[in-house]
mmCIF file of C-alpha atoms and ligand atoms in Angstrom:
data_model
loop_
_atom_site.group_PDB
_atom_site.id
_atom_site.type_symbol
_atom_site.label_atom_id
_atom_site.label_comp_id
_atom_site.label_asym_id
_atom_site.label_seq_id
_atom_site.Cartn_x
_atom_site.Cartn_y
_atom_site.Cartn_z
ATOM 1 C CA MET A 17 96.197 97.863 120.285
ATOM 2 C CA ALA A 18 92.478 97.567 119.661
ATOM 3 C CA VAL A 19 91.414 94.085 118.715
ATOM 4 C CA SER A 20 88.368 93.904 116.495
ATOM 5 C CA ASN A 21 87.077 90.501 115.620
ATOM 6 C CA HIS A 22 85.417 89.775 112.349
ATOM 7 C CA PRO A 23 81.708 89.519 113.227
ATOM 8 C CA THR A 24 81.218 86.099 111.670
ATOM 9 C CA ILE A 25 84.217 84.502 113.353
ATOM 10 C CA SER A 26 84.033 85.939 116.844
ATOM 11 C CA THR A 27 82.599 82.779 118.383
ATOM 12 C CA ARG A 28 85.097 80.619 116.560
ATOM 13 C CA VAL A 29 87.880 82.912 117.730
ATOM 14 C CA ALA A 30 86.793 82.232 121.282
ATOM 15 C CA LEU A 31 86.571 78.503 120.689
ATOM 16 C CA ARG A 32 89.834 77.882 118.984
ATOM 17 C CA PRO A 33 93.242 78.579 120.500
ATOM 18 C CA THR A 34 94.706 79.010 117.029
ATOM 19 C CA HIS A 35 94.510 82.343 115.175
ATOM 20 C CA VAL A 36 95.964 84.258 112.327
ATOM 21 C CA LEU A 37 96.413 87.829 113.512
ATOM 22 C CA VAL A 38 96.285 90.335 110.671
ATOM 23 C CA ASP A 39 97.746 93.754 111.397
ATOM 24 C CA LEU A 40 95.726 96.080 109.157
ATOM 25 C CA ASP A 41 98.019 99.023 109.915
ATOM 26 C CA LYS A 42 100.892 97.090 108.360
ATOM 27 C CA LEU A 43 98.790 96.499 105.254
ATOM 28 C CA THR A 44 98.139 100.252 105.180
ATOM 29 C CA ARG A 45 101.854 101.003 105.442
ATOM 30 C CA ASN A 46 102.692 98.492 102.707
ATOM 31 C CA TYR A 47 100.022 99.989 100.450
ATOM 32 C CA LYS A 48 101.394 103.478 101.051
ATOM 33 C CA ALA A 49 104.982 102.367 100.492
ATOM 34 C CA ILE A 50 103.984 100.899 97.126
ATOM 35 C CA GLN A 51 101.900 103.955 96.191
ATOM 36 C CA GLY A 52 104.797 106.206 97.185
ATOM 37 C CA ALA A 53 107.187 104.272 94.976
ATOM 38 C CA VAL A 54 105.045 104.099 91.835
ATOM 39 C CA GLY A 55 104.128 107.790 91.785
ATOM 40 C CA GLU A 56 101.325 108.513 89.330
ATOM 41 C CA ALA A 57 100.304 104.909 88.779
ATOM 42 C CA MET A 58 97.168 103.687 90.534
ATOM 43 C CA VAL A 59 97.634 100.805 92.979
ATOM 44 C CA MET A 60 95.151 97.951 92.482
ATOM 45 C CA PRO A 61 95.396 95.690 95.544
ATOM 46 C CA ILE A 62 95.047 92.040 94.529
ATOM 47 C CA LEU A 63 92.683 90.202 96.881
ATOM 48 C CA LYS A 64 92.398 86.755 95.308
ATOM 49 C CA ALA A 65 92.592 83.532 97.316
ATOM 50 C CA ASN A 66 91.094 85.086 100.449
ATOM 51 C CA ALA A 67 93.432 88.070 100.111
ATOM 52 C CA TYR A 68 96.458 85.754 100.146
ATOM 53 C CA GLY A 69 95.033 84.187 103.288
ATOM 54 C CA HIS A 70 94.496 87.517 105.088
ATOM 55 C CA GLY A 71 90.691 87.512 104.699
ATOM 56 C CA LEU A 72 88.996 88.716 101.512
ATOM 57 C CA VAL A 73 86.180 90.798 102.919
ATOM 58 C CA ARG A 74 87.988 92.491 105.760
ATOM 59 C CA VAL A 75 91.033 93.337 103.652
ATOM 60 C CA GLY A 76 88.785 94.460 100.771
ATOM 61 C CA LEU A 77 86.872 96.843 103.019
ATOM 62 C CA HIS A 78 90.119 98.078 104.502
ATOM 63 C CA MET A 79 91.664 98.777 101.102
ATOM 64 C CA GLN A 80 88.566 100.707 100.106
ATOM 65 C CA GLU A 81 88.761 102.686 103.332
ATOM 66 C CA ILE A 82 92.384 103.686 102.820
ATOM 67 C CA GLY A 83 91.709 104.931 99.319
ATOM 68 C CA ALA A 84 92.272 102.126 96.833
ATOM 69 C CA ARG A 85 90.415 103.088 93.659
ATOM 70 C CA MET A 86 90.291 99.645 92.088
ATOM 71 C CA LEU A 87 90.527 96.100 93.448
ATOM 72 C CA GLY A 88 91.553 92.893 91.714
ATOM 73 C CA VAL A 89 90.364 89.325 92.338
ATOM 74 C CA ALA A 90 90.760 86.090 90.396
ATOM 75 C CA TYR A 91 87.232 84.698 90.362
ATOM 76 C CA LEU A 92 83.699 85.944 89.903
ATOM 77 C CA GLU A 93 82.668 84.581 93.333
ATOM 78 C CA GLU A 94 85.361 86.633 95.034
ATOM 79 C CA GLY A 95 84.016 89.764 93.385
ATOM 80 C CA ILE A 96 80.464 88.943 94.416
ATOM 81 C CA LEU A 97 81.541 88.339 98.044
ATOM 82 C CA LEU A 98 83.124 91.793 98.114
ATOM 83 C CA ARG A 99 80.017 93.418 96.642
ATOM 84 C CA GLU A 100 77.776 91.618 99.135
ATOM 85 C CA ALA A 101 79.986 92.903 101.960
ATOM 86 C CA GLY A 102 79.430 96.473 100.787
ATOM 87 C CA VAL A 103 82.531 97.137 98.710
ATOM 88 C CA THR A 104 81.573 99.731 96.075
ATOM 89 C CA THR A 105 85.053 100.352 94.607
ATOM 90 C CA PRO A 106 85.531 99.146 91.015
ATOM 91 C CA ILE A 107 86.569 95.484 90.973
ATOM 92 C CA LEU A 108 88.331 93.684 88.151
ATOM 93 C CA VAL A 109 88.079 89.901 87.938
ATOM 94 C CA LEU A 110 91.433 88.920 86.464
ATOM 95 C CA GLY A 111 90.906 85.270 85.647
ATOM 96 C CA GLY A 112 89.407 83.445 82.704
ATOM 97 C CA ILE A 113 85.622 83.489 82.618
ATOM 98 C CA LEU A 114 82.839 81.525 81.009
ATOM 99 C CA GLY A 115 80.526 83.384 78.668
ATOM 100 C CA SER A 116 77.609 82.069 80.709
ATOM 101 C CA GLN A 117 78.876 83.958 83.779
ATOM 102 C CA THR A 118 78.517 87.337 82.098
ATOM 103 C CA PRO A 119 75.064 88.214 83.492
ATOM 104 C CA LEU A 120 76.400 87.820 87.052
ATOM 105 C CA PHE A 121 79.295 90.163 86.274
ATOM 106 C CA LEU A 122 76.852 92.748 85.007
ATOM 107 C CA GLN A 123 74.445 92.340 87.917
ATOM 108 C CA HIS A 124 77.236 92.935 90.412
ATOM 109 C CA ASP A 125 78.986 95.645 88.447
ATOM 110 C CA LEU A 126 82.247 93.720 88.136
ATOM 111 C CA ALA A 127 84.764 94.506 85.404
ATOM 112 C CA ILE A 128 85.297 91.574 83.067
ATOM 113 C CA THR A 129 88.554 90.287 81.643
ATOM 114 C CA VAL A 130 88.014 89.653 77.956
ATOM 115 C CA SER A 131 90.669 87.344 76.629
ATOM 116 C CA SER A 132 89.445 86.381 73.159
ATOM 117 C CA GLN A 133 87.225 87.324 70.254
ATOM 118 C CA GLN A 134 84.614 84.774 71.302
ATOM 119 C CA LYS A 135 84.453 86.106 74.862
ATOM 120 C CA LEU A 136 84.059 89.616 73.521
ATOM 121 C CA GLU A 137 81.065 88.543 71.464
ATOM 122 C CA GLN A 138 79.517 86.730 74.431
ATOM 123 C CA VAL A 139 79.908 89.786 76.659
ATOM 124 C CA GLU A 140 78.529 92.133 73.990
ATOM 125 C CA GLU A 141 75.534 89.885 73.502
ATOM 126 C CA ALA A 142 74.750 89.486 77.217
ATOM 127 C CA ALA A 143 75.138 93.224 77.867
ATOM 128 C CA ALA A 144 72.903 94.066 74.892
ATOM 129 C CA SER A 145 70.173 91.735 76.079
ATOM 130 C CA MET A 146 70.310 93.229 79.574
ATOM 131 C CA GLY A 147 70.375 96.748 78.168
ATOM 132 C CA VAL A 148 73.584 97.697 79.999
ATOM 133 C CA ARG A 149 77.209 98.430 79.151
ATOM 134 C CA ALA A 150 79.815 95.940 80.304
ATOM 135 C CA ARG A 151 83.072 97.246 81.772
ATOM 136 C CA VAL A 152 85.890 95.305 80.212
ATOM 137 C CA HIS A 153 89.660 94.984 80.439
ATOM 138 C CA LEU A 154 91.313 93.270 77.483
ATOM 139 C CA LYS A 155 93.884 90.597 78.291
ATOM 140 C CA ILE A 156 96.901 90.342 76.046
ATOM 141 C CA ASP A 157 99.159 87.304 76.277
ATOM 142 C CA THR A 158 102.748 88.460 75.839
ATOM 143 C CA GLY A 159 104.463 85.294 77.018
ATOM 144 C CA MET A 160 102.606 83.639 79.890
ATOM 145 C CA GLU A 161 100.475 81.348 77.668
ATOM 146 C CA ARG A 162 97.705 81.241 80.277
ATOM 147 C CA ILE A 163 94.814 83.400 79.123
ATOM 148 C CA GLY A 164 94.662 86.295 76.702
ATOM 149 C CA VAL A 165 94.794 86.933 73.011
ATOM 150 C CA HIS A 166 98.365 86.535 71.721
ATOM 151 C CA TYR A 167 100.225 89.800 71.222
ATOM 152 C CA TYR A 168 100.779 88.856 67.571
ATOM 153 C CA SER A 169 97.068 88.545 66.903
ATOM 154 C CA ALA A 170 95.704 91.215 69.252
ATOM 155 C CA GLU A 171 94.986 93.811 66.600
ATOM 156 C CA GLU A 172 91.915 92.008 65.366
ATOM 157 C CA LEU A 173 90.425 91.883 68.870
ATOM 158 C CA LEU A 174 91.146 95.572 69.459
ATOM 159 C CA GLU A 175 89.553 96.338 66.117
ATOM 160 C CA SER A 176 86.404 94.392 67.025
ATOM 161 C CA THR A 177 85.974 96.241 70.305
ATOM 162 C CA LEU A 178 85.417 99.425 68.313
ATOM 163 C CA LYS A 179 82.235 97.944 66.899
ATOM 164 C CA CYS A 180 80.769 96.784 70.216
ATOM 165 C CA LYS A 181 78.023 99.079 71.430
ATOM 166 C CA HIS A 182 77.538 97.508 74.838
ATOM 167 C CA VAL A 183 81.132 97.064 75.870
ATOM 168 C CA GLU A 184 83.180 99.801 77.437
ATOM 169 C CA ILE A 185 86.916 99.111 77.207
ATOM 170 C CA LYS A 186 88.186 100.424 80.528
ATOM 171 C CA GLY A 187 91.559 98.774 80.473
ATOM 172 C CA ILE A 188 94.065 96.634 78.636
ATOM 173 C CA PHE A 189 96.565 94.430 80.412
ATOM 174 C CA SER A 190 99.125 91.676 80.324
ATOM 175 C CA HIS A 191 100.907 89.537 82.900
ATOM 176 C CA PHE A 192 104.573 88.742 83.490
ATOM 177 C CA ALA A 193 105.892 85.196 83.758
ATOM 178 C CA ASN A 194 109.329 86.132 85.154
ATOM 179 C CA ALA A 195 109.246 89.587 86.711
ATOM 180 C CA ASP A 196 110.648 88.361 90.038
ATOM 181 C CA ALA A 197 113.757 86.854 88.441
ATOM 182 C CA LYS A 198 117.332 88.070 88.597
ATOM 183 C CA ASP A 199 117.512 88.026 84.823
ATOM 184 C CA MET A 200 114.962 90.494 83.504
ATOM 185 C CA ARG A 201 115.366 89.808 79.780
ATOM 186 C CA SER A 202 112.201 87.749 79.501
ATOM 187 C CA ALA A 203 110.170 90.366 81.377
ATOM 188 C CA LYS A 204 111.534 93.134 79.174
ATOM 189 C CA LEU A 205 110.647 91.186 76.045
ATOM 190 C CA GLN A 206 107.085 90.771 77.332
ATOM 191 C CA LEU A 207 106.886 94.491 78.056
ATOM 192 C CA GLU A 208 108.039 95.349 74.517
ATOM 193 C CA ARG A 209 105.413 93.039 73.052
ATOM 194 C CA PHE A 210 102.724 94.724 75.127
ATOM 195 C CA GLN A 211 103.895 98.197 74.140
ATOM 196 C CA GLU A 212 103.743 97.173 70.496
ATOM 197 C CA VAL A 213 100.102 96.105 70.936
ATOM 198 C CA LEU A 214 99.309 99.444 72.608
ATOM 199 C CA ARG A 215 100.512 101.334 69.521
ATOM 200 C CA PHE A 216 97.160 100.404 67.969
ATOM 201 C CA TYR A 217 95.541 103.269 69.851
ATOM 202 C CA GLU A 218 98.232 105.748 68.958
ATOM 203 C CA LYS A 219 98.155 104.809 65.281
ATOM 204 C CA ARG A 220 94.435 105.451 65.146
ATOM 205 C CA SER A 221 94.481 108.462 67.417
ATOM 206 C CA LEU A 222 92.146 106.719 69.825
ATOM 207 C CA PRO A 223 92.231 107.225 73.581
ATOM 208 C CA THR A 224 94.228 104.448 75.224
ATOM 209 C CA PRO A 225 92.382 102.470 77.924
ATOM 210 C CA LEU A 226 94.073 102.071 81.309
ATOM 211 C CA ARG A 227 97.237 100.070 80.722
ATOM 212 C CA HIS A 228 98.546 97.645 83.339
ATOM 213 C CA MET A 229 101.051 94.849 83.612
ATOM 214 C CA ALA A 230 103.129 95.108 86.801
ATOM 215 C CA ASN A 231 102.780 92.446 89.499
ATOM 216 C CA SER A 232 104.931 92.572 92.654
ATOM 217 C CA GLY A 233 108.097 91.493 90.840
ATOM 218 C CA ALA A 234 107.722 94.181 88.183
ATOM 219 C CA ILE A 235 106.787 96.837 90.743
ATOM 220 C CA LEU A 236 110.092 96.110 92.459
ATOM 221 C CA GLN A 237 112.283 95.667 89.401
ATOM 222 C CA LEU A 238 110.824 97.199 86.255
ATOM 223 C CA PRO A 239 109.582 100.810 86.616
ATOM 224 C CA GLU A 240 109.009 101.050 82.830
ATOM 225 C CA SER A 241 106.157 98.575 83.306
ATOM 226 C CA TRP A 242 104.167 100.593 85.852
ATOM 227 C CA MET A 243 102.071 102.498 83.292
ATOM 228 C CA ASP A 244 98.580 103.486 84.553
ATOM 229 C CA ILE A 245 97.915 100.802 87.173
ATOM 230 C CA VAL A 246 100.091 98.397 89.175
ATOM 231 C CA ARG A 247 98.740 95.125 90.576
ATOM 232 C CA PRO A 248 100.561 94.170 93.775
ATOM 233 C CA GLY A 249 99.571 90.924 95.426
ATOM 234 C CA ILE A 250 102.173 89.389 97.678
ATOM 235 C CA LEU A 251 104.100 92.655 98.154
ATOM 236 C CA LEU A 252 101.042 94.305 99.655
ATOM 237 C CA TYR A 253 101.059 91.560 102.287
ATOM 238 C CA GLY A 254 104.663 92.359 103.103
ATOM 239 C CA VAL A 255 106.271 89.329 101.507
ATOM 240 C CA TYR A 256 108.739 89.463 98.606
ATOM 241 C CA PRO A 257 107.831 87.374 95.554
ATOM 242 C CA SER A 258 111.158 85.546 95.397
ATOM 243 C CA ALA A 259 114.552 85.328 97.050
ATOM 244 C CA ASP A 260 116.178 86.755 93.906
ATOM 245 C CA VAL A 261 114.075 89.872 93.619
ATOM 246 C CA GLN A 262 115.579 93.291 94.414
ATOM 247 C CA ARG A 263 113.947 94.652 97.547
ATOM 248 C CA THR A 264 113.567 98.213 96.246
ATOM 249 C CA ILE A 265 110.477 98.911 98.380
ATOM 250 C CA ALA A 266 110.433 98.199 102.122
ATOM 251 C CA VAL A 267 107.368 96.250 103.265
ATOM 252 C CA GLU A 268 106.566 94.259 106.385
ATOM 253 C CA PRO A 269 104.630 91.019 106.830
ATOM 254 C CA ALA A 270 101.182 91.586 108.309
ATOM 255 C CA ILE A 271 100.344 88.193 109.789
ATOM 256 C CA THR A 272 101.212 86.322 112.930
ATOM 257 C CA TRP A 273 100.032 82.715 113.192
ATOM 258 C CA THR A 274 99.778 81.450 116.757
ATOM 259 C CA SER A 275 98.409 78.546 118.715
ATOM 260 C CA ARG A 276 98.698 77.187 122.249
ATOM 261 C CA VAL A 277 100.084 74.088 123.902
ATOM 262 C CA VAL A 278 97.275 71.596 124.530
ATOM 263 C CA TYR A 279 99.266 68.681 125.911
ATOM 264 C CA PHE A 280 102.536 68.024 127.709
ATOM 265 C CA LYS A 281 104.289 64.727 128.291
ATOM 266 C CA VAL A 282 107.654 63.040 128.662
ATOM 267 C CA VAL A 283 108.494 60.660 125.831
ATOM 268 C CA ARG A 284 110.805 57.759 126.636
ATOM 269 C CA PRO A 285 113.508 56.409 124.297
ATOM 270 C CA ASP A 286 112.215 53.734 121.897
ATOM 271 C CA HIS A 287 108.786 55.342 121.921
ATOM 272 C CA PRO A 288 108.406 56.924 118.472
ATOM 273 C CA VAL A 289 106.188 59.938 117.940
ATOM 274 C CA SER A 290 103.257 60.223 115.489
ATOM 275 C CA TYR A 291 102.086 58.383 112.366
ATOM 276 C CA GLY A 292 104.645 56.199 110.687
ATOM 277 C CA SER A 293 106.796 56.222 113.839
ATOM 278 C CA ASN A 294 109.567 58.076 111.979
ATOM 279 C CA TRP A 295 111.008 59.985 114.883
ATOM 280 C CA GLN A 296 112.211 58.953 118.305
ATOM 281 C CA SER A 297 114.674 60.180 120.876
ATOM 282 C CA ASP A 298 117.553 58.269 122.423
ATOM 283 C CA HIS A 299 116.923 59.941 125.781
ATOM 284 C CA PRO A 300 113.782 61.032 127.630
ATOM 285 C CA VAL A 301 112.446 64.328 126.233
ATOM 286 C CA ARG A 302 109.583 66.650 126.914
ATOM 287 C CA VAL A 303 107.178 66.828 124.015
ATOM 288 C CA VAL A 304 104.205 69.162 123.652
ATOM 289 C CA THR A 305 101.266 68.840 121.308
ATOM 290 C CA ILE A 306 99.924 71.791 119.290
ATOM 291 C CA PRO A 307 96.350 71.772 117.907
ATOM 292 C CA VAL A 308 97.214 72.700 114.301
ATOM 293 C CA GLY A 309 97.784 70.427 111.333
ATOM 294 C CA TYR A 310 97.819 70.047 107.582
ATOM 295 C CA GLY A 311 94.028 70.373 107.690
ATOM 296 C CA ASP A 312 94.674 74.028 108.569
ATOM 297 C CA GLY A 313 97.353 74.490 105.934
ATOM 298 C CA TYR A 314 100.351 73.618 108.104
ATOM 299 C CA PHE A 315 101.892 71.440 105.424
ATOM 300 C CA ARG A 316 102.607 67.786 106.180
ATOM 301 C CA SER A 317 105.658 68.083 103.949
ATOM 302 C CA MET A 318 107.251 70.254 106.671
ATOM 303 C CA SER A 319 107.457 67.196 108.966
ATOM 304 C CA GLY A 320 111.068 66.793 110.043
ATOM 305 C CA SER A 321 112.083 70.379 109.230
ATOM 306 C CA ALA A 322 109.542 72.791 110.730
ATOM 307 C CA GLN A 323 110.213 74.795 113.872
ATOM 308 C CA VAL A 324 108.052 76.897 116.193
ATOM 309 C CA ILE A 325 108.754 79.553 118.804
ATOM 310 C CA ILE A 326 107.766 79.002 122.440
ATOM 311 C CA HIS A 327 108.797 81.549 125.097
ATOM 312 C CA GLY A 328 111.049 83.285 122.574
ATOM 313 C CA LYS A 329 113.011 80.133 121.697
ATOM 314 C CA ARG A 330 112.917 77.883 118.638
ATOM 315 C CA TYR A 331 112.034 74.211 118.920
ATOM 316 C CA PRO A 332 111.733 71.482 116.278
ATOM 317 C CA VAL A 333 108.478 69.889 115.194
ATOM 318 C CA VAL A 334 109.000 66.144 115.593
ATOM 319 C CA GLY A 335 107.257 63.230 113.940
ATOM 320 C CA THR A 336 104.769 63.455 111.132
ATOM 321 C CA ILE A 337 102.467 66.490 111.119
ATOM 322 C CA CYS A 338 98.892 65.198 111.492
ATOM 323 C CA MET A 339 95.688 66.696 110.105
ATOM 324 C CA ASP A 340 94.816 68.557 113.305
ATOM 325 C CA GLN A 341 97.837 68.310 115.598
ATOM 326 C CA PHE A 342 101.619 68.167 115.645
ATOM 327 C CA MET A 343 104.283 67.577 118.271
ATOM 328 C CA VAL A 344 107.248 69.692 119.367
ATOM 329 C CA ASN A 345 110.366 68.552 121.190
ATOM 330 C CA ILE A 346 111.245 71.004 123.964
ATOM 331 C CA GLU A 347 113.989 68.724 125.344
ATOM 332 C CA GLN A 348 114.416 69.604 129.046
ATOM 333 C CA ASP A 349 112.735 73.024 128.899
ATOM 334 C CA SER A 350 109.348 73.701 130.361
ATOM 335 C CA ALA A 351 106.104 74.624 128.683
ATOM 336 C CA PHE A 352 102.593 74.408 130.062
ATOM 337 C CA ASN A 353 99.154 73.936 128.652
ATOM 338 C CA GLU A 354 97.884 77.239 127.205
ATOM 339 C CA ASP A 355 101.388 78.597 126.571
ATOM 340 C CA GLU A 356 101.597 80.503 123.301
ATOM 341 C CA VAL A 357 103.223 78.846 120.293
ATOM 342 C CA ILE A 358 104.231 80.940 117.285
ATOM 343 C CA LEU A 359 104.080 79.248 113.909
ATOM 344 C CA VAL A 360 104.657 82.429 111.890
ATOM 345 C CA GLY A 361 105.747 85.671 113.512
ATOM 346 C CA LYS A 362 108.218 86.880 116.089
ATOM 347 C CA ASN A 363 108.886 86.745 119.768
ATOM 348 C CA GLY A 364 111.970 88.293 121.314
ATOM 349 C CA ASN A 365 114.843 87.876 118.906
ATOM 350 C CA GLU A 366 113.307 84.956 117.070
ATOM 351 C CA ARG A 367 111.217 85.313 113.944
ATOM 352 C CA ILE A 368 109.701 82.660 111.684
ATOM 353 C CA THR A 369 108.679 83.892 108.245
ATOM 354 C CA VAL A 370 106.384 82.450 105.582
ATOM 355 C CA GLU A 371 109.477 82.236 103.395
ATOM 356 C CA GLU A 372 110.950 79.874 105.963
ATOM 357 C CA LEU A 373 107.815 77.701 106.000
ATOM 358 C CA ALA A 374 107.921 77.668 102.205
ATOM 359 C CA GLY A 375 111.514 76.431 102.352
ATOM 360 C CA TRP A 376 110.596 73.621 104.764
ATOM 361 C CA ALA A 377 107.630 72.610 102.610
ATOM 362 C CA GLY A 378 109.486 72.850 99.303
ATOM 363 C CA THR A 379 107.133 75.482 97.954
ATOM 364 C CA ILE A 380 106.804 79.267 97.571
ATOM 365 C CA PRO A 381 105.497 81.820 100.123
ATOM 366 C CA TYR A 382 102.392 82.360 97.967
ATOM 367 C CA GLU A 383 101.303 78.772 98.533
ATOM 368 C CA VAL A 384 101.924 78.952 102.288
ATOM 369 C CA LEU A 385 99.805 82.104 102.674
ATOM 370 C CA THR A 386 96.937 80.959 100.490
ATOM 371 C CA ASN A 387 96.752 77.559 102.184
ATOM 372 C CA ILE A 388 96.100 78.830 105.697
ATOM 373 C CA ASN A 389 92.495 77.890 105.359
ATOM 374 C CA THR A 390 89.220 79.168 106.712
ATOM 375 C CA ARG A 391 89.267 76.766 109.671
ATOM 376 C CA VAL A 392 91.840 79.114 111.215
ATOM 377 C CA PRO A 393 90.052 82.208 112.570
ATOM 378 C CA ARG A 394 91.429 85.591 111.520
ATOM 379 C CA VAL A 395 91.699 88.312 114.114
ATOM 380 C CA TYR A 396 92.284 91.886 112.996
ATOM 381 C CA LEU A 397 94.467 94.461 114.711
ATOM 382 C CA GLN A 398 94.025 98.115 113.911
ATOM 383 C CA ASP A 399 95.188 101.279 115.658
ATOM 384 C CA GLN A 400 94.729 103.939 113.012
HETATM 385 C C1 PLP B 13 98.051 87.143 91.142
HETATM 386 C C2 PLP B 13 98.150 88.206 90.113
HETATM 387 C C3 PLP B 13 98.802 89.413 90.397
HETATM 388 C C4 PLP B 13 99.572 89.650 91.681
HETATM 389 O O1 PLP B 13 100.754 88.898 91.656
HETATM 390 P P1 PLP B 13 101.859 89.076 92.798
HETATM 391 O O2 PLP B 13 103.035 88.347 92.278
HETATM 392 O O3 PLP B 13 101.294 88.466 94.021
HETATM 393 O O4 PLP B 13 102.085 90.538 92.931
HETATM 394 C C5 PLP B 13 98.765 90.409 89.439
HETATM 395 N N1 PLP B 13 98.121 90.207 88.261
HETATM 396 C C6 PLP B 13 97.506 89.061 87.959
HETATM 397 C C7 PLP B 13 96.838 88.912 86.628
HETATM 398 C C8 PLP B 13 97.497 88.016 88.858
HETATM 399 O O5 PLP B 13 96.910 86.870 88.538
#
């Protein structure tokens, strides 16, 4: 496999024995599996939060290369970073925005989420004064109560858009609160509310903008919601949004998180390990130290439950996880400085998943992925 380092991290890759390896071919296969399943609908890869920890710019460029026709991010800055890296594909910023940010959206040709009457007016005004047309997607709140005009008062906003001369309504969308659940009644109710809002265009014989609502959960479980565009985030990265969700599309995780042993010692009984002295052995054990900690996103709350793989075998993390290091009990086995340690990924018959880390930390896989922070260098693998 060809290893291509991100240009800005290559020196850090060399300096640090800890990496997240991102297999771009797996991202390609996941993208194609989703595209294959949703047929006519366009797939909009969601790249927010550093592409769920996989690296915003590299994944953005890769998605463009493999044919994605629209990309989604949460924040203005994420869109600008993609533009500065040479991404020319249409980008929609999904999150709430400030009216004062509008000029930057227009300068960088980023599609704006308009979620209220006031925002619409601010965008119209800014676009008019710059002499351009703003590309806009309207956000309808059908039950998330986050951003968006409520479905029961959306008509007025849709009406107003018809009068705006400097706003081009490219899309209209909503977001599910419970699409990854076993019980799909709430998701179906949200979908009905959205469909009711969309009747506005039909009633007036107006062309309907691009309609979209499906996140990973809905892509897997609610085909009626696919419409014109689907917005996969976590599924694209090969992780299922919940344990309950039906796995109707096969995807594979794309990351491996590894480090190396930096210290070996024998710990005697009555000699507790790490801060707080919460763990000790009643017999002499071999303990190795790994140069990763909660300051990298290896959650402290996993202390006492986390495991790693060394030489194809699982071992427990012992003592409190520190900011930059943690300890592993290998009992009477051997491990040497520089030996590889797998935090997420597989070796032989053993595999540790982000779902498992999420379980140890008492959180969801989304939070595990997005917390592997920029101190951990990303290395990209690509064959095709
Ligand atoms: C994050 C997000 C998505 C993707 O969600 P997943 O559950 O990761 O698929 C889609 N749409 C919006 C508006 C989002 O904020």
